[in-house]
Amino acid sequence: QKEVEQNSGPLSVPEGAIASLNCTYSDRGSQSFFWYRQYSGKSPELIMSIYSNGDKEDGRFTAQLNKASQYVSLLIRDSQPSDSATYLCASPNTGNQFYFGTGTSLTVIP
Amino acid sequence: KAGVTQTPRYLIKTRGQQVTLSCSPISGHRSVSWYQQTPGQGLQFLFEYFSETQRNKGNFPGRFSGRQFSNSRSEMNVSTLELGDSALYLCASRSTEQFFGPGTRLTVL
């Protein structure tokens, strides 16, 4: 079982819709979770961090964490074509090594 | 605060050569990690250094090595390059959150 798993997609949504990206993790001791956005040919960019159960909102982005279910998600409201990218979920395990999911490719269709 | 910097940004080498990549972390960050990214394999963890000591290591052959200096700057070395080593090599530094540099794109001919 991988430490962090994501739906590989690809995911396509129309402009203005909500994009929902999901991630599960295996280490119950993990305390922090991160979402990165990576445009083609560029390096990953940190867009959200979440440490507590519940929702964390930042502009059009909402991260949701459910530690009981070992599940973290990212919602992108009012999706824009500029949101088209690969989104990576990441978490350090109890050994403090960062693990990344394989990424979900999102395309926002104008 | 300046971000993570990597040099060089692009590199072309031939099989059998060796290469050294450099990374300067965000000021105050003592952890530096290296990743290899290829289109088919995604982000693959190479190793992490913390206060000049290798703290974690991924599943890469011994041709891949690294080190960290007292100022937290890090270098990664790949010896006896193979065609399959062509990739984007990413450095990341962290305290709690991890931030990536722009990467070095290595092409092996």
JSON list of C-alpha atoms in Angstrom, two decimals:
[
{"chain": "A", "resi": 1, "resn": "GLN", "atom": "CA", "xyz": [0.00, 0.00, 0.00]},
{"chain": "A", "resi": 2, "resn": "LYS", "atom": "CA", "xyz": [1.35, 3.39, -0.95]},
{"chain": "A", "resi": 3, "resn": "GLU", "atom": "CA", "xyz": [1.75, 6.03, 1.73]},
{"chain": "A", "resi": 4, "resn": "VAL", "atom": "CA", "xyz": [-0.29, 8.58, -0.22]},
{"chain": "A", "resi": 5, "resn": "GLU", "atom": "CA", "xyz": [-2.70, 7.70, -3.00]},
{"chain": "A", "resi": 6, "resn": "GLN", "atom": "CA", "xyz": [-4.64, 9.89, -5.37]},
{"chain": "A", "resi": 7, "resn": "ASN", "atom": "CA", "xyz": [-7.15, 9.34, -8.12]},
{"chain": "A", "resi": 8, "resn": "SER", "atom": "CA", "xyz": [-4.89, 9.67, -11.14]},
{"chain": "A", "resi": 9, "resn": "GLY", "atom": "CA", "xyz": [-7.65, 11.14, -13.28]},
{"chain": "A", "resi": 10, "resn": "PRO", "atom": "CA", "xyz": [-7.55, 12.87, -15.64]},
{"chain": "A", "resi": 11, "resn": "LEU", "atom": "CA", "xyz": [-10.33, 15.09, -14.38]},
{"chain": "A", "resi": 12, "resn": "SER", "atom": "CA", "xyz": [-12.14, 17.50, -16.67]},
{"chain": "A", "resi": 13, "resn": "VAL", "atom": "CA", "xyz": [-14.58, 20.14, -15.48]},
{"chain": "A", "resi": 14, "resn": "PRO", "atom": "CA", "xyz": [-16.25, 23.05, -17.26]},
{"chain": "A", "resi": 15, "resn": "GLU", "atom": "CA", "xyz": [-15.22, 26.58, -16.43]},
{"chain": "A", "resi": 16, "resn": "GLY", "atom": "CA", "xyz": [-17.04, 27.84, -13.34]},
{"chain": "A", "resi": 17, "resn": "ALA", "atom": "CA", "xyz": [-17.67, 24.37, -11.90]},
{"chain": "A", "resi": 18, "resn": "ILE", "atom": "CA", "xyz": [-16.27, 22.85, -8.71]},
{"chain": "A", "resi": 19, "resn": "ALA", "atom": "CA", "xyz": [-13.29, 20.54, -9.13]},
{"chain": "A", "resi": 20, "resn": "SER", "atom": "CA", "xyz": [-12.88, 17.91, -6.43]},
{"chain": "A", "resi": 21, "resn": "LEU", "atom": "CA", "xyz": [-9.54, 16.20, -5.92]},
{"chain": "A", "resi": 22, "resn": "ASN", "atom": "CA", "xyz": [-9.10, 13.35, -3.47]},
{"chain": "A", "resi": 23, "resn": "CYS", "atom": "CA", "xyz": [-6.27, 11.75, -1.57]},
{"chain": "A", "resi": 24, "resn": "THR", "atom": "CA", "xyz": [-5.94, 8.97, 1.00]},
{"chain": "A", "resi": 25, "resn": "TYR", "atom": "CA", "xyz": [-2.99, 8.20, 3.24]},
{"chain": "A", "resi": 26, "resn": "SER", "atom": "CA", "xyz": [-1.91, 5.12, 5.13]},
{"chain": "A", "resi": 27, "resn": "ASP", "atom": "CA", "xyz": [0.04, 6.43, 8.14]},
{"chain": "A", "resi": 28, "resn": "ARG", "atom": "CA", "xyz": [-2.43, 7.22, 10.93]},
{"chain": "A", "resi": 29, "resn": "GLY", "atom": "CA", "xyz": [0.30, 9.20, 12.64]},
{"chain": "A", "resi": 30, "resn": "SER", "atom": "CA", "xyz": [0.56, 11.73, 9.83]},
{"chain": "A", "resi": 31, "resn": "GLN", "atom": "CA", "xyz": [-0.19, 15.19, 11.15]},
{"chain": "A", "resi": 32, "resn": "SER", "atom": "CA", "xyz": [0.17, 17.54, 8.20]},
{"chain": "A", "resi": 33, "resn": "PHE", "atom": "CA", "xyz": [-1.08, 17.50, 4.65]},
{"chain": "A", "resi": 34, "resn": "PHE", "atom": "CA", "xyz": [-0.25, 19.59, 1.64]},
{"chain": "A", "resi": 35, "resn": "TRP", "atom": "CA", "xyz": [-1.57, 20.24, -1.82]},
{"chain": "A", "resi": 36, "resn": "TYR", "atom": "CA", "xyz": [0.73, 21.27, -4.63]},
{"chain": "A", "resi": 37, "resn": "ARG", "atom": "CA", "xyz": [-0.11, 22.52, -8.08]},
{"chain": "A", "resi": 38, "resn": "GLN", "atom": "CA", "xyz": [2.26, 21.73, -10.92]},
{"chain": "A", "resi": 39, "resn": "TYR", "atom": "CA", "xyz": [2.00, 23.25, -14.35]},
{"chain": "A", "resi": 40, "resn": "SER", "atom": "CA", "xyz": [3.52, 21.34, -17.24]},
{"chain": "A", "resi": 41, "resn": "GLY", "atom": "CA", "xyz": [7.28, 21.79, -17.31]},
{"chain": "A", "resi": 42, "resn": "LYS", "atom": "CA", "xyz": [7.34, 23.65, -14.00]},
{"chain": "A", "resi": 43, "resn": "SER", "atom": "CA", "xyz": [8.11, 22.66, -10.43]},
{"chain": "A", "resi": 44, "resn": "PRO", "atom": "CA", "xyz": [5.37, 21.96, -7.85]},
{"chain": "A", "resi": 45, "resn": "GLU", "atom": "CA", "xyz": [3.97, 24.99, -6.05]},
{"chain": "A", "resi": 46, "resn": "LEU", "atom": "CA", "xyz": [2.51, 24.73, -2.56]},
{"chain": "A", "resi": 47, "resn": "ILE", "atom": "CA", "xyz": [-1.08, 25.98, -2.58]},
{"chain": "A", "resi": 48, "resn": "MET", "atom": "CA", "xyz": [-2.65, 24.61, 0.63]},
{"chain": "A", "resi": 49, "resn": "SER", "atom": "CA", "xyz": [-1.59, 23.20, 3.98]},
{"chain": "A", "resi": 50, "resn": "ILE", "atom": "CA", "xyz": [-3.95, 21.59, 6.46]},
{"chain": "A", "resi": 51, "resn": "TYR", "atom": "CA", "xyz": [-3.21, 20.22, 9.91]},
{"chain": "A", "resi": 52, "resn": "SER", "atom": "CA", "xyz": [-6.56, 19.85, 11.68]},
{"chain": "A", "resi": 53, "resn": "ASN", "atom": "CA", "xyz": [-9.73, 17.96, 10.95]},
{"chain": "A", "resi": 54, "resn": "GLY", "atom": "CA", "xyz": [-12.29, 19.95, 9.04]},
{"chain": "A", "resi": 55, "resn": "ASP", "atom": "CA", "xyz": [-12.14, 22.52, 6.31]},
{"chain": "A", "resi": 56, "resn": "LYS", "atom": "CA", "xyz": [-9.60, 25.22, 5.51]},
{"chain": "A", "resi": 57, "resn": "GLU", "atom": "CA", "xyz": [-10.49, 27.83, 2.96]},
{"chain": "A", "resi": 58, "resn": "ASP", "atom": "CA", "xyz": [-8.17, 30.09, 0.99]},
{"chain": "A", "resi": 59, "resn": "GLY", "atom": "CA", "xyz": [-9.83, 32.03, -1.78]},
{"chain": "A", "resi": 60, "resn": "ARG", "atom": "CA", "xyz": [-11.33, 29.60, -4.26]},
{"chain": "A", "resi": 61, "resn": "PHE", "atom": "CA", "xyz": [-9.54, 26.66, -2.66]},
{"chain": "A", "resi": 62, "resn": "THR", "atom": "CA", "xyz": [-10.84, 24.55, 0.23]},
{"chain": "A", "resi": 63, "resn": "ALA", "atom": "CA", "xyz": [-8.88, 21.73, 1.77]},
{"chain": "A", "resi": 64, "resn": "GLN", "atom": "CA", "xyz": [-10.76, 19.14, 3.79]},
{"chain": "A", "resi": 65, "resn": "LEU", "atom": "CA", "xyz": [-9.18, 16.71, 6.24]},
{"chain": "A", "resi": 66, "resn": "ASN", "atom": "CA", "xyz": [-10.77, 13.69, 7.87]},
{"chain": "A", "resi": 67, "resn": "LYS", "atom": "CA", "xyz": [-8.20, 11.90, 10.01]},
{"chain": "A", "resi": 68, "resn": "ALA", "atom": "CA", "xyz": [-10.60, 9.15, 11.06]},
{"chain": "A", "resi": 69, "resn": "SER", "atom": "CA", "xyz": [-11.07, 8.18, 7.42]},
{"chain": "A", "resi": 70, "resn": "GLN", "atom": "CA", "xyz": [-7.47, 9.07, 6.48]},
{"chain": "A", "resi": 71, "resn": "TYR", "atom": "CA", "xyz": [-8.77, 11.21, 3.71]},
{"chain": "A", "resi": 72, "resn": "VAL", "atom": "CA", "xyz": [-7.87, 14.68, 2.46]},
{"chain": "A", "resi": 73, "resn": "SER", "atom": "CA", "xyz": [-9.43, 16.54, -0.42]},
{"chain": "A", "resi": 74, "resn": "LEU", "atom": "CA", "xyz": [-9.07, 19.77, -2.33]},
{"chain": "A", "resi": 75, "resn": "LEU", "atom": "CA", "xyz": [-12.04, 21.64, -3.75]},
{"chain": "A", "resi": 76, "resn": "ILE", "atom": "CA", "xyz": [-11.55, 24.34, -6.35]},
{"chain": "A", "resi": 77, "resn": "ARG", "atom": "CA", "xyz": [-14.59, 26.56, -6.71]},
{"chain": "A", "resi": 78, "resn": "ASP", "atom": "CA", "xyz": [-15.37, 28.59, -9.83]},
{"chain": "A", "resi": 79, "resn": "SER", "atom": "CA", "xyz": [-12.70, 26.66, -11.75]},
{"chain": "A", "resi": 80, "resn": "GLN", "atom": "CA", "xyz": [-10.76, 28.66, -14.29]},
{"chain": "A", "resi": 81, "resn": "PRO", "atom": "CA", "xyz": [-8.75, 27.49, -17.31]},
{"chain": "A", "resi": 82, "resn": "SER", "atom": "CA", "xyz": [-5.66, 28.70, -15.44]},
{"chain": "A", "resi": 83, "resn": "ASP", "atom": "CA", "xyz": [-6.36, 26.01, -12.83]},
{"chain": "A", "resi": 84, "resn": "SER", "atom": "CA", "xyz": [-5.54, 23.35, -15.42]},
{"chain": "A", "resi": 85, "resn": "ALA", "atom": "CA", "xyz": [-2.54, 21.57, -13.95]},
{"chain": "A", "resi": 86, "resn": "THR", "atom": "CA", "xyz": [-1.53, 18.46, -12.06]},
{"chain": "A", "resi": 87, "resn": "TYR", "atom": "CA", "xyz": [-2.35, 18.53, -8.36]},
{"chain": "A", "resi": 88, "resn": "LEU", "atom": "CA", "xyz": [-0.19, 16.60, -5.93]},
{"chain": "A", "resi": 89, "resn": "CYS", "atom": "CA", "xyz": [-1.15, 15.56, -2.44]},
{"chain": "A", "resi": 90, "resn": "ALA", "atom": "CA", "xyz": [1.69, 15.15, 0.08]},
{"chain": "A", "resi": 91, "resn": "SER", "atom": "CA", "xyz": [2.24, 14.28, 3.70]},
{"chain": "A", "resi": 92, "resn": "PRO", "atom": "CA", "xyz": [5.24, 13.50, 5.90]},
{"chain": "A", "resi": 93, "resn": "ASN", "atom": "CA", "xyz": [4.87, 10.22, 7.73]},
{"chain": "A", "resi": 94, "resn": "THR", "atom": "CA", "xyz": [5.78, 9.62, 11.36]},
{"chain": "A", "resi": 95, "resn": "GLY", "atom": "CA", "xyz": [9.37, 9.11, 10.19]},
{"chain": "A", "resi": 96, "resn": "ASN", "atom": "CA", "xyz": [9.23, 12.67, 8.85]},
{"chain": "A", "resi": 97, "resn": "GLN", "atom": "CA", "xyz": [9.75, 11.60, 5.23]},
{"chain": "A", "resi": 98, "resn": "PHE", "atom": "CA", "xyz": [7.58, 13.44, 2.74]},
{"chain": "A", "resi": 99, "resn": "TYR", "atom": "CA", "xyz": [5.42, 11.25, 0.53]},
{"chain": "A", "resi": 100, "resn": "PHE", "atom": "CA", "xyz": [3.68, 12.43, -2.61]},
{"chain": "A", "resi": 101, "resn": "GLY", "atom": "CA", "xyz": [0.75, 10.99, -4.48]},
{"chain": "A", "resi": 102, "resn": "THR", "atom": "CA", "xyz": [1.09, 10.37, -8.19]},
{"chain": "A", "resi": 103, "resn": "GLY", "atom": "CA", "xyz": [-0.94, 13.47, -8.95]},
{"chain": "A", "resi": 104, "resn": "THR", "atom": "CA", "xyz": [-4.31, 14.22, -10.52]},
{"chain": "A", "resi": 105, "resn": "SER", "atom": "CA", "xyz": [-4.38, 15.98, -13.86]},
{"chain": "A", "resi": 106, "resn": "LEU", "atom": "CA", "xyz": [-7.11, 18.63, -14.01]},
{"chain": "A", "resi": 107, "resn": "THR", "atom": "CA", "xyz": [-8.35, 20.26, -17.19]},
{"chain": "A", "resi": 108, "resn": "VAL", "atom": "CA", "xyz": [-10.80, 23.14, -16.97]},
{"chain": "A", "resi": 109, "resn": "ILE", "atom": "CA", "xyz": [-12.70, 23.47, -20.22]},
{"chain": "A", "resi": 110, "resn": "PRO", "atom": "CA", "xyz": [-13.64, 27.02, -21.25]},
{"chain": "B", "resi": 1, "resn": "LYS", "atom": "CA", "xyz": [12.52, 35.86, 1.66]},
{"chain": "B", "resi": 2, "resn": "ALA", "atom": "CA", "xyz": [14.25, 34.32, -1.37]},
{"chain": "B", "resi": 3, "resn": "GLY", "atom": "CA", "xyz": [13.00, 30.97, -2.56]},
{"chain": "B", "resi": 4, "resn": "VAL", "atom": "CA", "xyz": [14.85, 27.76, -3.30]},
{"chain": "B", "resi": 5, "resn": "THR", "atom": "CA", "xyz": [17.38, 28.16, -6.07]},
{"chain": "B", "resi": 6, "resn": "GLN", "atom": "CA", "xyz": [18.91, 25.48, -8.24]},
{"chain": "B", "resi": 7, "resn": "THR", "atom": "CA", "xyz": [21.78, 25.58, -10.66]},
{"chain": "B", "resi": 8, "resn": "PRO", "atom": "CA", "xyz": [22.18, 24.91, -13.45]},
{"chain": "B", "resi": 9, "resn": "ARG", "atom": "CA", "xyz": [18.65, 25.07, -14.87]},
{"chain": "B", "resi": 10, "resn": "TYR", "atom": "CA", "xyz": [19.48, 22.99, -17.93]},
{"chain": "B", "resi": 11, "resn": "LEU", "atom": "CA", "xyz": [22.19, 20.47, -18.56]},
{"chain": "B", "resi": 12, "resn": "ILE", "atom": "CA", "xyz": [23.09, 18.20, -21.45]},
{"chain": "B", "resi": 13, "resn": "LYS", "atom": "CA", "xyz": [25.48, 15.32, -20.85]},
{"chain": "B", "resi": 14, "resn": "THR", "atom": "CA", "xyz": [26.45, 12.13, -22.59]},
{"chain": "B", "resi": 15, "resn": "ARG", "atom": "CA", "xyz": [26.26, 8.58, -21.29]},
{"chain": "B", "resi": 16, "resn": "GLY", "atom": "CA", "xyz": [29.02, 7.68, -18.89]},
{"chain": "B", "resi": 17, "resn": "GLN", "atom": "CA", "xyz": [29.67, 11.23, -17.73]},
{"chain": "B", "resi": 18, "resn": "GLN", "atom": "CA", "xyz": [28.95, 12.49, -14.27]},
{"chain": "B", "resi": 19, "resn": "VAL", "atom": "CA", "xyz": [27.02, 15.55, -13.17]},
{"chain": "B", "resi": 20, "resn": "THR", "atom": "CA", "xyz": [26.71, 17.70, -10.08]},
{"chain": "B", "resi": 21, "resn": "LEU", "atom": "CA", "xyz": [23.60, 19.72, -9.33]},
{"chain": "B", "resi": 22, "resn": "SER", "atom": "CA", "xyz": [23.40, 22.44, -6.73]},
{"chain": "B", "resi": 23, "resn": "CYS", "atom": "CA", "xyz": [20.61, 23.67, -4.48]},
{"chain": "B", "resi": 24, "resn": "SER", "atom": "CA", "xyz": [20.38, 26.62, -2.12]},
{"chain": "B", "resi": 25, "resn": "PRO", "atom": "CA", "xyz": [17.48, 26.32, 0.33]},
{"chain": "B", "resi": 26, "resn": "ILE", "atom": "CA", "xyz": [15.29, 29.02, 1.79]},
{"chain": "B", "resi": 27, "resn": "SER", "atom": "CA", "xyz": [17.13, 30.87, 4.52]},
{"chain": "B", "resi": 28, "resn": "GLY", "atom": "CA", "xyz": [16.65, 29.12, 7.84]},
{"chain": "B", "resi": 29, "resn": "HIS", "atom": "CA", "xyz": [15.61, 25.80, 6.34]},
{"chain": "B", "resi": 30, "resn": "ARG", "atom": "CA", "xyz": [17.88, 22.97, 7.41]},
{"chain": "B", "resi": 31, "resn": "SER", "atom": "CA", "xyz": [16.18, 20.17, 5.47]},
{"chain": "B", "resi": 32, "resn": "VAL", "atom": "CA", "xyz": [16.87, 19.71, 1.79]},
{"chain": "B", "resi": 33, "resn": "SER", "atom": "CA", "xyz": [15.34, 16.92, -0.28]},
{"chain": "B", "resi": 34, "resn": "TRP", "atom": "CA", "xyz": [15.99, 15.84, -3.83]},
{"chain": "B", "resi": 35, "resn": "TYR", "atom": "CA", "xyz": [13.48, 14.34, -6.24]},
{"chain": "B", "resi": 36, "resn": "GLN", "atom": "CA", "xyz": [13.60, 12.97, -9.75]},
{"chain": "B", "resi": 37, "resn": "GLN", "atom": "CA", "xyz": [10.60, 13.56, -11.96]},
{"chain": "B", "resi": 38, "resn": "THR", "atom": "CA", "xyz": [9.99, 11.86, -15.27]},
{"chain": "B", "resi": 39, "resn": "PRO", "atom": "CA", "xyz": [6.78, 11.83, -17.31]},
{"chain": "B", "resi": 40, "resn": "GLY", "atom": "CA", "xyz": [6.08, 8.18, -16.64]},
{"chain": "B", "resi": 41, "resn": "GLN", "atom": "CA", "xyz": [7.19, 7.90, -13.01]},
{"chain": "B", "resi": 42, "resn": "GLY", "atom": "CA", "xyz": [6.05, 11.05, -11.31]},
{"chain": "B", "resi": 43, "resn": "LEU", "atom": "CA", "xyz": [7.96, 12.42, -8.35]},
{"chain": "B", "resi": 44, "resn": "GLN", "atom": "CA", "xyz": [10.53, 9.95, -7.07]},
{"chain": "B", "resi": 45, "resn": "PHE", "atom": "CA", "xyz": [12.27, 10.69, -3.77]},
{"chain": "B", "resi": 46, "resn": "LEU", "atom": "CA", "xyz": [16.05, 10.49, -3.89]},
{"chain": "B", "resi": 47, "resn": "PHE", "atom": "CA", "xyz": [17.23, 11.57, -0.46]},
{"chain": "B", "resi": 48, "resn": "GLU", "atom": "CA", "xyz": [16.87, 14.14, 2.28]},
{"chain": "B", "resi": 49, "resn": "TYR", "atom": "CA", "xyz": [19.59, 15.92, 4.19]},
{"chain": "B", "resi": 50, "resn": "PHE", "atom": "CA", "xyz": [19.18, 17.63, 7.53]},
{"chain": "B", "resi": 51, "resn": "SER", "atom": "CA", "xyz": [22.01, 19.48, 9.25]},
{"chain": "B", "resi": 52, "resn": "GLU", "atom": "CA", "xyz": [24.59, 17.87, 6.93]},
{"chain": "B", "resi": 53, "resn": "THR", "atom": "CA", "xyz": [23.34, 14.32, 7.61]},
{"chain": "B", "resi": 54, "resn": "GLN", "atom": "CA", "xyz": [21.36, 12.12, 5.26]},
{"chain": "B", "resi": 55, "resn": "ARG", "atom": "CA", "xyz": [18.08, 11.58, 7.08]},
{"chain": "B", "resi": 56, "resn": "ASN", "atom": "CA", "xyz": [16.09, 9.59, 4.52]},
{"chain": "B", "resi": 57, "resn": "LYS", "atom": "CA", "xyz": [16.93, 7.79, 1.31]},
{"chain": "B", "resi": 58, "resn": "GLY", "atom": "CA", "xyz": [14.84, 6.56, -1.60]},
{"chain": "B", "resi": 59, "resn": "ASN", "atom": "CA", "xyz": [15.35, 3.51, -3.78]},
{"chain": "B", "resi": 60, "resn": "PHE", "atom": "CA", "xyz": [17.94, 4.74, -6.21]},
{"chain": "B", "resi": 61, "resn": "PRO", "atom": "CA", "xyz": [21.26, 3.10, -7.13]},
{"chain": "B", "resi": 62, "resn": "GLY", "atom": "CA", "xyz": [24.50, 4.20, -5.55]},
{"chain": "B", "resi": 63, "resn": "ARG", "atom": "CA", "xyz": [25.31, 6.27, -8.64]},
{"chain": "B", "resi": 64, "resn": "PHE", "atom": "CA", "xyz": [23.10, 8.90, -7.07]},
{"chain": "B", "resi": 65, "resn": "SER", "atom": "CA", "xyz": [24.67, 10.63, -4.12]},
{"chain": "B", "resi": 66, "resn": "GLY", "atom": "CA", "xyz": [24.36, 13.87, -2.28]},
{"chain": "B", "resi": 67, "resn": "ARG", "atom": "CA", "xyz": [25.75, 16.01, 0.45]},
{"chain": "B", "resi": 68, "resn": "GLN", "atom": "CA", "xyz": [24.87, 19.03, 2.47]},
{"chain": "B", "resi": 69, "resn": "PHE", "atom": "CA", "xyz": [27.16, 21.78, 3.63]},
{"chain": "B", "resi": 70, "resn": "SER", "atom": "CA", "xyz": [27.17, 23.67, 6.90]},
{"chain": "B", "resi": 71, "resn": "ASN", "atom": "CA", "xyz": [25.25, 26.56, 5.29]},
{"chain": "B", "resi": 72, "resn": "SER", "atom": "CA", "xyz": [22.51, 24.04, 4.31]},
{"chain": "B", "resi": 73, "resn": "ARG", "atom": "CA", "xyz": [23.32, 24.26, 0.62]},
{"chain": "B", "resi": 74, "resn": "SER", "atom": "CA", "xyz": [23.20, 20.85, -1.00]},
{"chain": "B", "resi": 75, "resn": "GLU", "atom": "CA", "xyz": [24.65, 19.13, -4.00]},
{"chain": "B", "resi": 76, "resn": "MET", "atom": "CA", "xyz": [23.55, 16.02, -5.80]},
{"chain": "B", "resi": 77, "resn": "ASN", "atom": "CA", "xyz": [25.88, 13.95, -7.93]},
{"chain": "B", "resi": 78, "resn": "VAL", "atom": "CA", "xyz": [25.06, 11.35, -10.53]},
{"chain": "B", "resi": 79, "resn": "SER", "atom": "CA", "xyz": [27.94, 9.27, -11.82]},
{"chain": "B", "resi": 80, "resn": "THR", "atom": "CA", "xyz": [28.12, 7.11, -14.94]},
{"chain": "B", "resi": 81, "resn": "LEU", "atom": "CA", "xyz": [25.07, 8.71, -16.49]},
{"chain": "B", "resi": 82, "resn": "GLU", "atom": "CA", "xyz": [22.55, 6.54, -18.30]},
{"chain": "B", "resi": 83, "resn": "LEU", "atom": "CA", "xyz": [19.92, 7.55, -20.84]},
{"chain": "B", "resi": 84, "resn": "GLY", "atom": "CA", "xyz": [17.23, 6.85, -18.24]},
{"chain": "B", "resi": 85, "resn": "ASP", "atom": "CA", "xyz": [18.65, 9.51, -15.97]},
{"chain": "B", "resi": 86, "resn": "SER", "atom": "CA", "xyz": [17.18, 12.17, -18.22]},
{"chain": "B", "resi": 87, "resn": "ALA", "atom": "CA", "xyz": [14.68, 13.91, -15.98]},
{"chain": "B", "resi": 88, "resn": "LEU", "atom": "CA", "xyz": [13.75, 17.03, -14.08]},
{"chain": "B", "resi": 89, "resn": "TYR", "atom": "CA", "xyz": [15.65, 17.06, -10.80]},
{"chain": "B", "resi": 90, "resn": "LEU", "atom": "CA", "xyz": [13.94, 18.99, -8.08]},
{"chain": "B", "resi": 91, "resn": "CYS", "atom": "CA", "xyz": [15.29, 20.24, -4.83]},
{"chain": "B", "resi": 92, "resn": "ALA", "atom": "CA", "xyz": [12.99, 21.17, -1.98]},
{"chain": "B", "resi": 93, "resn": "SER", "atom": "CA", "xyz": [13.66, 22.77, 1.38]},
{"chain": "B", "resi": 94, "resn": "ARG", "atom": "CA", "xyz": [11.42, 22.78, 4.41]},
{"chain": "B", "resi": 95, "resn": "SER", "atom": "CA", "xyz": [10.80, 23.70, 7.96]},
{"chain": "B", "resi": 96, "resn": "THR", "atom": "CA", "xyz": [7.17, 22.55, 8.29]},
{"chain": "B", "resi": 97, "resn": "GLU", "atom": "CA", "xyz": [6.07, 23.23, 4.73]},
{"chain": "B", "resi": 98, "resn": "GLN", "atom": "CA", "xyz": [8.19, 22.07, 1.83]},
{"chain": "B", "resi": 99, "resn": "PHE", "atom": "CA", "xyz": [8.99, 24.39, -1.05]},
{"chain": "B", "resi": 100, "resn": "PHE", "atom": "CA", "xyz": [10.47, 23.42, -4.37]},
{"chain": "B", "resi": 101, "resn": "GLY", "atom": "CA", "xyz": [13.10, 25.06, -6.48]},
{"chain": "B", "resi": 102, "resn": "PRO", "atom": "CA", "xyz": [12.64, 25.52, -10.24]},
{"chain": "B", "resi": 103, "resn": "GLY", "atom": "CA", "xyz": [14.47, 22.29, -11.02]},
{"chain": "B", "resi": 104, "resn": "THR", "atom": "CA", "xyz": [17.35, 21.26, -13.21]},
{"chain": "B", "resi": 105, "resn": "ARG", "atom": "CA", "xyz": [16.41, 19.61, -16.46]},
{"chain": "B", "resi": 106, "resn": "LEU", "atom": "CA", "xyz": [19.04, 17.01, -17.29]},
{"chain": "B", "resi": 107, "resn": "THR", "atom": "CA", "xyz": [19.23, 15.47, -20.74]},
{"chain": "B", "resi": 108, "resn": "VAL", "atom": "CA", "xyz": [21.52, 12.49, -21.26]},
{"chain": "B", "resi": 109, "resn": "LEU", "atom": "CA", "xyz": [22.45, 11.75, -24.87]}
]
